[in-house]
């Protein structure tokens, strides 16, 4: 086993994890503060990717696209909160799941209606394309490195926002006792809309950054949404720190599993069988990990309300 | 009174016309119109409908439903189409895992199924069926062609496909004709969008080229990430990885890539020129290989309908088997297992008038059948 291959795979895992963190952070904030299960979070990810692709195609600038993705996803999030989600806070989780599932269908069909069902073109900006040499003779995609850095910066920013600002204080207060902070005169309605828009913007940012790497198409958000829920469950509901650590764990386990399991099975199985069986087991690995975490710590690794 | 009489005469004449020409045919089309693989299904539906429209045949009714690439949904739709719509023929499925879920059940109920795309090996050999016609290919075919082609230039190739029936057929097909060394063999999850782990393995494998089969959005993601990784080994693939539906989204990263197919829009024959012109005029885009296969499927049905009534299953099957239609692939006939015998070409991705597309650069096989036909006892 070459050591630089292993390092590269760990970096890949971290990059995947950081992307999941951007999704899971919004999800866990919304659940922690408002007690709402938002299945439509994947649609906001898609909105971000489409906004970025459309603006980048019109202006030729990926960076403007990135700004547009933040704005479009935040706006879509705020509108959804005001028009639909606001009515759901007092309802039980089944109603929330039903209503936000309907939102997925509406977003998907709406996007298809606007952009068609063929995937859109969105490429990595010239300044970030190609590979960089890291110490130890390792070539690594510059863009993936960029995603890691942006993700870490967002994590640091969120930590600062929640731990050291007035808004963050209100968010934390909202998590522990929402009646009390409403009684203290904090405008809870606006706070909810803000939190929802913030979560949506993070999802949109993830969608735009990943869209350039993968493909921008209708339905791109749902597979990521499932993983983001896994991250939230592992990390502990409502905890940003949990979301970060859970996301990186899921990313690294998934990536290393895909790479190491077939290699391990190949020690005693023929190559094509090892590849096929190893691949199948690898795709289950993170769910097995989630089940283990639930057995040992049912509230997740860093539950906010523990 | 005159009105009633007139209506009666009308009805009578329509009824007479019906028996004089053909029985009405009801076709159930299940295809992927939403989610990650929607581009493929949309091309199949559009080309099929266009062929029907061009023929002017009013006796054929097509019922189209979306399977969203979900096997369980496809099975439900198939049951509904057979039991409540009473369709005579079925077609449309893109993905082999869906075909495996639907087709055996459909053909067992004596409904004829014509595949415009998927051709899993499990349905081509021992489990072949007189009601199952594959108008596209047996899954292994395009990959076999690329294996054959790779012999010429590369001694060590890394191979990659999704973990589902067509993916396994793909790598089996490639290895059947490729004589060199396989530097690594990887199966990815169906629908996977991040290939960093696989690209790192390719980099470490010491291969001279990469053969990959990743249709739809998976191929877009892989090719873009591969171009970014700086690995830079030549890419090979079947047409599905570089079909017209994904080239626009991949962008220039696809230029120069070799891929194999039974069809290309520049294939020189009358039927193909007519098809490409009609498709471009109607939908303002270039057709993909999926569209070409669906167009052929529609024309095959039309040719059989002109010869036999769909109510007489034996006669209709015989008429289908003759394959007496003008294929956009030039020549086309059915093997003993109702799978095609056809030429397979090597194409290269080029830019024509600013649009990325494929151009034929060679022929890998002439009159190529499949490896499973002899196991088929019909």
PDB file of N, CA, C and O in Angstrom, chain B residues 34-59:
ATOM      1  N   UNK B  34     -37.693  11.302 -14.827  1.00  0.00           N
ATOM      2  CA  UNK B  34     -37.314  12.208 -13.748  1.00  0.00           C
ATOM      3  C   UNK B  34     -36.123  11.627 -13.013  1.00  0.00           C
ATOM      4  O   UNK B  34     -35.834  10.445 -13.125  1.00  0.00           O
ATOM      5  N   UNK B  35     -35.427  12.471 -12.278  1.00  0.00           N
ATOM      6  CA  UNK B  35     -34.256  12.015 -11.526  1.00  0.00           C
ATOM      7  C   UNK B  35     -33.008  11.989 -12.383  1.00  0.00           C
ATOM      8  O   UNK B  35     -32.984  12.526 -13.488  1.00  0.00           O
ATOM      9  N   UNK B  36     -31.976  11.333 -11.845  1.00  0.00           N
ATOM     10  CA  UNK B  36     -30.657  11.383 -12.453  1.00  0.00           C
ATOM     11  C   UNK B  36     -30.568  10.878 -13.872  1.00  0.00           C
ATOM     12  O   UNK B  36     -29.731  11.335 -14.639  1.00  0.00           O
ATOM     13  N   UNK B  37     -31.409   9.919 -14.276  1.00  0.00           N
ATOM     14  CA  UNK B  37     -31.273   9.350 -15.624  1.00  0.00           C
ATOM     15  C   UNK B  37     -32.294   9.886 -16.601  1.00  0.00           C
ATOM     16  O   UNK B  37     -32.527   9.287 -17.649  1.00  0.00           O
ATOM     17  N   UNK B  38     -32.899  11.033 -16.285  1.00  0.00           N
ATOM     18  CA  UNK B  38     -34.033  11.499 -17.078  1.00  0.00           C
ATOM     19  C   UNK B  38     -33.670  11.810 -18.525  1.00  0.00           C
ATOM     20  O   UNK B  38     -34.459  11.575 -19.427  1.00  0.00           O
ATOM     21  N   UNK B  39     -32.449  12.319 -18.760  1.00  0.00           N
ATOM     22  CA  UNK B  39     -32.049  12.686 -20.115  1.00  0.00           C
ATOM     23  C   UNK B  39     -32.194  11.526 -21.088  1.00  0.00           C
ATOM     24  O   UNK B  39     -32.612  11.694 -22.243  1.00  0.00           O
ATOM     25  N   UNK B  40     -31.878  10.315 -20.620  1.00  0.00           N
ATOM     26  CA  UNK B  40     -31.918   9.133 -21.479  1.00  0.00           C
ATOM     27  C   UNK B  40     -33.357   8.777 -21.853  1.00  0.00           C
ATOM     28  O   UNK B  40     -33.672   8.516 -23.004  1.00  0.00           O
ATOM     29  N   UNK B  41     -34.224   8.785 -20.825  1.00  0.00           N
ATOM     30  CA  UNK B  41     -35.615   8.431 -21.053  1.00  0.00           C
ATOM     31  C   UNK B  41     -36.335   9.442 -21.922  1.00  0.00           C
ATOM     32  O   UNK B  41     -37.152   9.078 -22.765  1.00  0.00           O
ATOM     33  N   UNK B  42     -35.995  10.711 -21.739  1.00  0.00           N
ATOM     34  CA  UNK B  42     -36.634  11.759 -22.538  1.00  0.00           C
ATOM     35  C   UNK B  42     -36.284  11.558 -24.012  1.00  0.00           C
ATOM     36  O   UNK B  42     -37.140  11.663 -24.898  1.00  0.00           O
ATOM     37  N   UNK B  43     -35.026  11.208 -24.305  1.00  0.00           N
ATOM     38  CA  UNK B  43     -34.629  10.961 -25.686  1.00  0.00           C
ATOM     39  C   UNK B  43     -35.377   9.762 -26.275  1.00  0.00           C
ATOM     40  O   UNK B  43     -35.804   9.786 -27.424  1.00  0.00           O
ATOM     41  N   UNK B  44     -35.536   8.705 -25.467  1.00  0.00           N
ATOM     42  CA  UNK B  44     -36.255   7.525 -25.942  1.00  0.00           C
ATOM     43  C   UNK B  44     -37.707   7.881 -26.246  1.00  0.00           C
ATOM     44  O   UNK B  44     -38.239   7.564 -27.302  1.00  0.00           O
ATOM     45  N   UNK B  45     -38.344   8.575 -25.299  1.00  0.00           N
ATOM     46  CA  UNK B  45     -39.748   8.941 -25.504  1.00  0.00           C
ATOM     47  C   UNK B  45     -39.916   9.842 -26.726  1.00  0.00           C
ATOM     48  O   UNK B  45     -40.769   9.602 -27.576  1.00  0.00           O
ATOM     49  N   UNK B  46     -39.061  10.859 -26.824  1.00  0.00           N
ATOM     50  CA  UNK B  46     -39.204  11.828 -27.909  1.00  0.00           C
ATOM     51  C   UNK B  46     -39.021  11.171 -29.280  1.00  0.00           C
ATOM     52  O   UNK B  46     -39.800  11.400 -30.205  1.00  0.00           O
ATOM     53  N   UNK B  47     -37.979  10.334 -29.405  1.00  0.00           N
ATOM     54  CA  UNK B  47     -37.723   9.709 -30.701  1.00  0.00           C
ATOM     55  C   UNK B  47     -38.837   8.735 -31.059  1.00  0.00           C
ATOM     56  O   UNK B  47     -39.278   8.659 -32.208  1.00  0.00           O
ATOM     57  N   UNK B  48     -39.319   7.998 -30.056  1.00  0.00           N
ATOM     58  CA  UNK B  48     -40.382   7.020 -30.300  1.00  0.00           C
ATOM     59  C   UNK B  48     -41.646   7.732 -30.779  1.00  0.00           C
ATOM     60  O   UNK B  48     -42.266   7.356 -31.766  1.00  0.00           O
ATOM     61  N   UNK B  49     -42.010   8.794 -30.076  1.00  0.00           N
ATOM     62  CA  UNK B  49     -43.224   9.543 -30.449  1.00  0.00           C
ATOM     63  C   UNK B  49     -43.087  10.175 -31.821  1.00  0.00           C
ATOM     64  O   UNK B  49     -44.022  10.187 -32.611  1.00  0.00           O
ATOM     65  N   UNK B  50     -41.870  10.672 -32.116  1.00  0.00           N
ATOM     66  CA  UNK B  50     -41.656  11.314 -33.409  1.00  0.00           C
ATOM     67  C   UNK B  50     -41.811  10.300 -34.535  1.00  0.00           C
ATOM     68  O   UNK B  50     -42.442  10.593 -35.565  1.00  0.00           O
ATOM     69  N   UNK B  51     -41.266   9.088 -34.335  1.00  0.00           N
ATOM     70  CA  UNK B  51     -41.379   8.055 -35.368  1.00  0.00           C
ATOM     71  C   UNK B  51     -42.839   7.704 -35.603  1.00  0.00           C
ATOM     72  O   UNK B  51     -43.281   7.528 -36.751  1.00  0.00           O
ATOM     73  N   UNK B  52     -43.610   7.615 -34.524  1.00  0.00           N
ATOM     74  CA  UNK B  52     -45.032   7.291 -34.654  1.00  0.00           C
ATOM     75  C   UNK B  52     -45.779   8.408 -35.400  1.00  0.00           C
ATOM     76  O   UNK B  52     -46.622   8.165 -36.242  1.00  0.00           O
ATOM     77  N   UNK B  53     -45.421   9.650 -35.049  1.00  0.00           N
ATOM     78  CA  UNK B  53     -46.072  10.790 -35.678  1.00  0.00           C
ATOM     79  C   UNK B  53     -45.766  10.822 -37.169  1.00  0.00           C
ATOM     80  O   UNK B  53     -46.639  11.020 -38.000  1.00  0.00           O
ATOM     81  N   UNK B  54     -44.479  10.607 -37.512  1.00  0.00           N
ATOM     82  CA  UNK B  54     -44.057  10.642 -38.918  1.00  0.00           C
ATOM     83  C   UNK B  54     -44.774   9.579 -39.743  1.00  0.00           C
ATOM     84  O   UNK B  54     -45.020   9.763 -40.930  1.00  0.00           O
ATOM     85  N   UNK B  55     -45.051   8.421 -39.115  1.00  0.00           N
ATOM     86  CA  UNK B  55     -45.652   7.319 -39.868  1.00  0.00           C
ATOM     87  C   UNK B  55     -47.094   7.618 -40.227  1.00  0.00           C
ATOM     88  O   UNK B  55     -47.640   7.048 -41.155  1.00  0.00           O
ATOM     89  N   UNK B  56     -47.732   8.529 -39.486  1.00  0.00           N
ATOM     90  CA  UNK B  56     -49.119   8.869 -39.744  1.00  0.00           C
ATOM     91  C   UNK B  56     -50.087   7.761 -39.364  1.00  0.00           C
ATOM     92  O   UNK B  56     -51.267   7.816 -39.695  1.00  0.00           O
ATOM     93  N   UNK B  57     -49.602   6.744 -38.677  1.00  0.00           N
ATOM     94  CA  UNK B  57     -50.452   5.623 -38.284  1.00  0.00           C
ATOM     95  C   UNK B  57     -51.330   6.020 -37.108  1.00  0.00           C
ATOM     96  O   UNK B  57     -50.837   6.331 -36.025  1.00  0.00           O
ATOM     97  N   UNK B  58     -52.656   6.009 -37.309  1.00  0.00           N
ATOM     98  CA  UNK B  58     -53.564   6.475 -36.266  1.00  0.00           C
ATOM     99  C   UNK B  58     -54.025   5.335 -35.362  1.00  0.00           C
ATOM    100  O   UNK B  58     -54.720   5.550 -34.377  1.00  0.00           O
ATOM    101  N   UNK B  59     -53.678   4.093 -35.711  1.00  0.00           N
ATOM    102  CA  UNK B  59     -54.166   2.948 -34.938  1.00  0.00           C
ATOM    103  C   UNK B  59     -53.308   2.645 -33.731  1.00  0.00           C
ATOM    104  O   UNK B  59     -53.620   1.752 -32.966  1.00  0.00           O
TER     105      UNK B  59
END
